[in-house]
JSON list of C-alpha atoms in Angstrom, two decimals:
[
{"chain": "P", "resi": 1, "resn": "MET", "atom": "CA", "xyz": [0.14, -0.27, 0.04]},
{"chain": "P", "resi": 2, "resn": "ALA", "atom": "CA", "xyz": [1.48, 3.43, -1.00]},
{"chain": "P", "resi": 3, "resn": "VAL", "atom": "CA", "xyz": [1.71, 5.81, 1.68]},
{"chain": "P", "resi": 4, "resn": "SER", "atom": "CA", "xyz": [2.76, 8.55, -0.58]},
{"chain": "P", "resi": 5, "resn": "ASP", "atom": "CA", "xyz": [4.16, 9.16, -4.36]},
{"chain": "P", "resi": 6, "resn": "ILE", "atom": "CA", "xyz": [7.26, 7.99, -2.99]},
{"chain": "P", "resi": 7, "resn": "VAL", "atom": "CA", "xyz": [6.55, 6.39, 0.60]},
{"chain": "P", "resi": 8, "resn": "THR", "atom": "CA", "xyz": [4.63, 2.54, 0.98]},
{"chain": "P", "resi": 9, "resn": "ARG", "atom": "CA", "xyz": [3.73, 1.38, 3.86]},
{"chain": "P", "resi": 10, "resn": "HIS", "atom": "CA", "xyz": [4.55, -2.53, 4.61]},
{"chain": "P", "resi": 11, "resn": "GLU", "atom": "CA", "xyz": [2.96, -4.63, 7.50]},
{"chain": "P", "resi": 12, "resn": "ASP", "atom": "CA", "xyz": [5.33, -7.84, 8.78]},
{"chain": "P", "resi": 13, "resn": "GLU", "atom": "CA", "xyz": [3.60, -11.25, 10.19]},
{"chain": "P", "resi": 14, "resn": "GLN", "atom": "CA", "xyz": [3.21, -10.31, 13.00]},
{"chain": "P", "resi": 15, "resn": "GLY", "atom": "CA", "xyz": [1.41, -7.19, 12.40]},
{"chain": "P", "resi": 16, "resn": "GLN", "atom": "CA", "xyz": [4.10, -4.27, 12.95]},
{"chain": "P", "resi": 17, "resn": "VAL", "atom": "CA", "xyz": [3.52, -1.83, 10.71]},
{"chain": "P", "resi": 18, "resn": "TYR", "atom": "CA", "xyz": [7.24, 0.20, 8.74]},
{"chain": "P", "resi": 19, "resn": "TYR", "atom": "CA", "xyz": [7.16, 2.13, 5.49]},
{"chain": "P", "resi": 20, "resn": "LYS", "atom": "CA", "xyz": [9.87, 2.52, 3.31]},
{"chain": "P", "resi": 21, "resn": "MET", "atom": "CA", "xyz": [10.80, 4.03, 0.34]},
{"chain": "P", "resi": 22, "resn": "LYS", "atom": "CA", "xyz": [9.30, 3.16, -2.30]},
{"chain": "P", "resi": 23, "resn": "SER", "atom": "CA", "xyz": [12.36, 3.64, -4.65]},
{"chain": "P", "resi": 24, "resn": "HIS", "atom": "CA", "xyz": [16.20, 5.37, -5.06]},
{"chain": "P", "resi": 25, "resn": "ASP", "atom": "CA", "xyz": [15.43, 5.78, -8.74]},
{"chain": "P", "resi": 26, "resn": "ILE", "atom": "CA", "xyz": [15.05, 9.38, -8.42]},
{"chain": "P", "resi": 27, "resn": "GLU", "atom": "CA", "xyz": [16.76, 12.24, -11.19]},
{"chain": "P", "resi": 28, "resn": "VAL", "atom": "CA", "xyz": [17.70, 14.82, -9.88]},
{"chain": "P", "resi": 29, "resn": "LYS", "atom": "CA", "xyz": [18.70, 17.84, -12.17]},
{"chain": "P", "resi": 30, "resn": "ALA", "atom": "CA", "xyz": [19.51, 21.94, -11.57]},
{"chain": "P", "resi": 31, "resn": "THR", "atom": "CA", "xyz": [18.59, 24.28, -13.34]},
{"chain": "P", "resi": 32, "resn": "GLN", "atom": "CA", "xyz": [20.06, 28.52, -13.54]},
{"chain": "P", "resi": 33, "resn": "ASN", "atom": "CA", "xyz": [16.82, 30.73, -13.04]},
{"chain": "P", "resi": 34, "resn": "ALA", "atom": "CA", "xyz": [16.45, 34.68, -12.53]},
{"chain": "P", "resi": 35, "resn": "GLY", "atom": "CA", "xyz": [18.19, 34.33, -8.75]},
{"chain": "P", "resi": 36, "resn": "LEU", "atom": "CA", "xyz": [22.32, 33.20, -8.01]},
{"chain": "P", "resi": 37, "resn": "ALA", "atom": "CA", "xyz": [20.83, 29.66, -6.21]},
{"chain": "P", "resi": 38, "resn": "PRO", "atom": "CA", "xyz": [19.96, 26.70, -8.70]},
{"chain": "P", "resi": 39, "resn": "VAL", "atom": "CA", "xyz": [16.60, 25.14, -8.62]},
{"chain": "P", "resi": 40, "resn": "ILE", "atom": "CA", "xyz": [16.52, 21.55, -8.04]},
{"chain": "P", "resi": 41, "resn": "THR", "atom": "CA", "xyz": [14.15, 19.35, -9.15]},
{"chain": "P", "resi": 42, "resn": "TYR", "atom": "CA", "xyz": [13.38, 14.97, -8.44]},
{"chain": "P", "resi": 43, "resn": "TRP", "atom": "CA", "xyz": [12.48, 13.12, -10.88]},
{"chain": "P", "resi": 44, "resn": "LEU", "atom": "CA", "xyz": [10.51, 9.81, -11.02]},
{"chain": "P", "resi": 45, "resn": "GLY", "atom": "CA", "xyz": [10.56, 8.83, -14.40]},
{"chain": "P", "resi": 46, "resn": "GLU", "atom": "CA", "xyz": [8.12, 11.37, -16.34]},
{"chain": "P", "resi": 47, "resn": "ARG", "atom": "CA", "xyz": [6.80, 12.25, -13.48]},
{"chain": "P", "resi": 48, "resn": "GLU", "atom": "CA", "xyz": [7.77, 15.06, -10.91]},
{"chain": "P", "resi": 49, "resn": "ILE", "atom": "CA", "xyz": [8.27, 14.11, -7.24]},
{"chain": "P", "resi": 50, "resn": "THR", "atom": "CA", "xyz": [9.68, 17.71, -5.72]},
{"chain": "P", "resi": 51, "resn": "ASP", "atom": "CA", "xyz": [6.27, 18.62, -3.87]},
{"chain": "P", "resi": 52, "resn": "ASP", "atom": "CA", "xyz": [6.23, 15.18, -2.49]},
{"chain": "P", "resi": 53, "resn": "ILE", "atom": "CA", "xyz": [10.29, 15.21, -1.16]},
{"chain": "P", "resi": 54, "resn": "ARG", "atom": "CA", "xyz": [9.75, 18.67, 0.30]},
{"chain": "P", "resi": 55, "resn": "ASP", "atom": "CA", "xyz": [6.29, 16.95, 2.47]},
{"chain": "P", "resi": 56, "resn": "LEU", "atom": "CA", "xyz": [8.74, 15.13, 2.96]},
{"chain": "P", "resi": 57, "resn": "ARG", "atom": "CA", "xyz": [12.16, 16.65, 3.98]},
{"chain": "P", "resi": 58, "resn": "PHE", "atom": "CA", "xyz": [9.99, 19.80, 6.12]},
{"chain": "P", "resi": 59, "resn": "SER", "atom": "CA", "xyz": [7.26, 17.28, 7.82]},
{"chain": "P", "resi": 60, "resn": "PRO", "atom": "CA", "xyz": [6.92, 18.01, 11.24]},
{"chain": "P", "resi": 61, "resn": "ARG", "atom": "CA", "xyz": [7.34, 14.31, 11.45]},
{"chain": "P", "resi": 62, "resn": "PRO", "atom": "CA", "xyz": [11.33, 13.47, 11.22]},
{"chain": "P", "resi": 63, "resn": "PRO", "atom": "CA", "xyz": [10.74, 11.03, 8.05]},
{"chain": "P", "resi": 64, "resn": "ASN", "atom": "CA", "xyz": [14.09, 8.59, 10.24]},
{"chain": "P", "resi": 65, "resn": "SER", "atom": "CA", "xyz": [11.87, 8.27, 12.87]},
{"chain": "P", "resi": 66, "resn": "TYR", "atom": "CA", "xyz": [8.99, 6.08, 10.96]},
{"chain": "P", "resi": 67, "resn": "ILE", "atom": "CA", "xyz": [10.93, 5.27, 7.39]},
{"chain": "P", "resi": 68, "resn": "GLN", "atom": "CA", "xyz": [13.09, 2.53, 7.61]},
{"chain": "P", "resi": 69, "resn": "ASP", "atom": "CA", "xyz": [15.83, 2.68, 4.38]},
{"chain": "P", "resi": 70, "resn": "TYR", "atom": "CA", "xyz": [15.44, 6.87, 4.59]},
{"chain": "P", "resi": 71, "resn": "GLU", "atom": "CA", "xyz": [18.65, 7.42, 5.77]},
{"chain": "P", "resi": 72, "resn": "GLU", "atom": "CA", "xyz": [20.17, 5.94, 2.68]},
{"chain": "P", "resi": 73, "resn": "PHE", "atom": "CA", "xyz": [17.44, 7.65, 0.62]},
{"chain": "P", "resi": 74, "resn": "GLN", "atom": "CA", "xyz": [19.64, 10.60, 2.31]},
{"chain": "P", "resi": 75, "resn": "ALA", "atom": "CA", "xyz": [22.65, 9.82, 1.36]},
{"chain": "P", "resi": 76, "resn": "MET", "atom": "CA", "xyz": [21.77, 8.85, -2.47]},
{"chain": "P", "resi": 77, "resn": "LEU", "atom": "CA", "xyz": [19.55, 12.52, -2.60]},
{"chain": "P", "resi": 78, "resn": "TYR", "atom": "CA", "xyz": [22.41, 14.65, -1.43]},
{"chain": "P", "resi": 79, "resn": "THR", "atom": "CA", "xyz": [25.15, 12.54, -3.55]},
{"chain": "P", "resi": 80, "resn": "LYS", "atom": "CA", "xyz": [22.96, 13.28, -6.93]},
{"chain": "P", "resi": 81, "resn": "GLU", "atom": "CA", "xyz": [22.02, 17.00, -5.39]},
{"chain": "P", "resi": 82, "resn": "GLN", "atom": "CA", "xyz": [25.66, 17.84, -6.50]},
{"chain": "P", "resi": 83, "resn": "ARG", "atom": "CA", "xyz": [26.24, 16.07, -8.81]},
{"chain": "P", "resi": 84, "resn": "ALA", "atom": "CA", "xyz": [23.43, 18.07, -10.17]},
{"chain": "P", "resi": 85, "resn": "ILE", "atom": "CA", "xyz": [24.87, 21.17, -9.47]},
{"chain": "P", "resi": 86, "resn": "ASN", "atom": "CA", "xyz": [28.21, 20.68, -10.52]},
{"chain": "P", "resi": 87, "resn": "GLN", "atom": "CA", "xyz": [27.36, 19.12, -14.33]},
{"chain": "P", "resi": 88, "resn": "LEU", "atom": "CA", "xyz": [24.53, 23.28, -14.46]},
{"chain": "P", "resi": 89, "resn": "TYR", "atom": "CA", "xyz": [28.03, 25.14, -13.34]},
{"chain": "P", "resi": 90, "resn": "GLU", "atom": "CA", "xyz": [30.82, 23.13, -15.59]},
{"chain": "P", "resi": 91, "resn": "GLN", "atom": "CA", "xyz": [27.66, 24.15, -18.44]},
{"chain": "P", "resi": 92, "resn": "LEU", "atom": "CA", "xyz": [28.00, 27.76, -16.89]},
{"chain": "P", "resi": 93, "resn": "SER", "atom": "CA", "xyz": [31.38, 28.32, -16.51]},
{"chain": "P", "resi": 94, "resn": "ILE", "atom": "CA", "xyz": [33.81, 30.02, -18.99]},
{"chain": "P", "resi": 95, "resn": "LYS", "atom": "CA", "xyz": [37.15, 28.12, -18.35]},
{"chain": "P", "resi": 96, "resn": "PRO", "atom": "CA", "xyz": [37.39, 25.88, -21.02]},
{"chain": "P", "resi": 97, "resn": "LYS", "atom": "CA", "xyz": [37.56, 22.00, -19.83]},
{"chain": "P", "resi": 98, "resn": "ASN", "atom": "CA", "xyz": [40.28, 19.51, -20.06]},
{"chain": "P", "resi": 99, "resn": "MET", "atom": "CA", "xyz": [42.66, 21.97, -19.20]},
{"chain": "P", "resi": 100, "resn": "SER", "atom": "CA", "xyz": [47.00, 21.19, -17.54]},
{"chain": "P", "resi": 101, "resn": "THR", "atom": "CA", "xyz": [46.99, 23.67, -14.09]},
{"chain": "P", "resi": 102, "resn": "VAL", "atom": "CA", "xyz": [49.45, 25.68, -16.14]},
{"chain": "P", "resi": 103, "resn": "LYS", "atom": "CA", "xyz": [46.81, 25.77, -18.91]},
{"chain": "P", "resi": 104, "resn": "GLN", "atom": "CA", "xyz": [44.74, 27.44, -16.03]},
{"chain": "P", "resi": 105, "resn": "ILE", "atom": "CA", "xyz": [46.95, 29.91, -14.56]},
{"chain": "P", "resi": 106, "resn": "ILE", "atom": "CA", "xyz": [47.64, 30.95, -17.44]},
{"chain": "P", "resi": 107, "resn": "TRP", "atom": "CA", "xyz": [43.45, 30.99, -18.85]},
{"chain": "P", "resi": 108, "resn": "SER", "atom": "CA", "xyz": [42.96, 33.05, -15.11]},
{"chain": "P", "resi": 109, "resn": "PHE", "atom": "CA", "xyz": [45.62, 35.88, -15.83]},
{"chain": "P", "resi": 110, "resn": "PHE", "atom": "CA", "xyz": [44.25, 35.84, -19.53]},
{"chain": "P", "resi": 111, "resn": "VAL", "atom": "CA", "xyz": [41.08, 36.70, -18.04]},
{"chain": "P", "resi": 112, "resn": "ILE", "atom": "CA", "xyz": [41.83, 39.16, -15.69]},
{"chain": "P", "resi": 113, "resn": "VAL", "atom": "CA", "xyz": [44.00, 41.28, -17.83]},
{"chain": "P", "resi": 114, "resn": "LEU", "atom": "CA", "xyz": [41.17, 41.64, -21.10]},
{"chain": "P", "resi": 115, "resn": "ALA", "atom": "CA", "xyz": [38.35, 42.57, -17.40]},
{"chain": "P", "resi": 116, "resn": "MET", "atom": "CA", "xyz": [41.01, 45.05, -15.95]},
{"chain": "P", "resi": 117, "resn": "LEU", "atom": "CA", "xyz": [41.63, 46.44, -20.07]},
{"chain": "P", "resi": 118, "resn": "PRO", "atom": "CA", "xyz": [38.92, 49.43, -19.98]},
{"chain": "P", "resi": 119, "resn": "LEU", "atom": "CA", "xyz": [40.40, 50.32, -16.89]},
{"chain": "P", "resi": 120, "resn": "LEU", "atom": "CA", "xyz": [44.21, 50.72, -17.93]},
{"chain": "P", "resi": 121, "resn": "ILE", "atom": "CA", "xyz": [43.15, 52.26, -20.96]},
{"chain": "P", "resi": 122, "resn": "ALA", "atom": "CA", "xyz": [41.52, 54.71, -19.52]},
{"chain": "P", "resi": 123, "resn": "ILE", "atom": "CA", "xyz": [44.18, 55.44, -16.96]},
{"chain": "P", "resi": 124, "resn": "TRP", "atom": "CA", "xyz": [47.30, 55.29, -19.63]},
{"chain": "P", "resi": 125, "resn": "TRP", "atom": "CA", "xyz": [44.60, 58.11, -21.29]},
{"chain": "P", "resi": 126, "resn": "LEU", "atom": "CA", "xyz": [44.58, 60.63, -18.44]},
{"chain": "P", "resi": 127, "resn": "GLN", "atom": "CA", "xyz": [47.29, 60.58, -18.01]}
]
């Protein structure tokens, strides 16, 4: 029996009721909108379950007090959230990919000089 879209209710032979997460096959996506922080959404197949995850996380009763595998579920979600955020920032980064450390330092120096160029021109022009 399903309690929600992500939690199921089970009953053992003695009649004890316990709860488990329905699936650990959740896809986490991070997108960038107008704000500074990324927007994280959770998907189970083609269905968005972001509201279900939020309801579970922010419920008055702590989920780990009644859901057996909640700790490993939370650890799995944390790993997927970090991966989604890192992929998003890699997409938005202007740094070229697959560079050695020396090339990264040279690239950073070039970007700083390019950003400072209008200021340097203005200072030189006013002298």
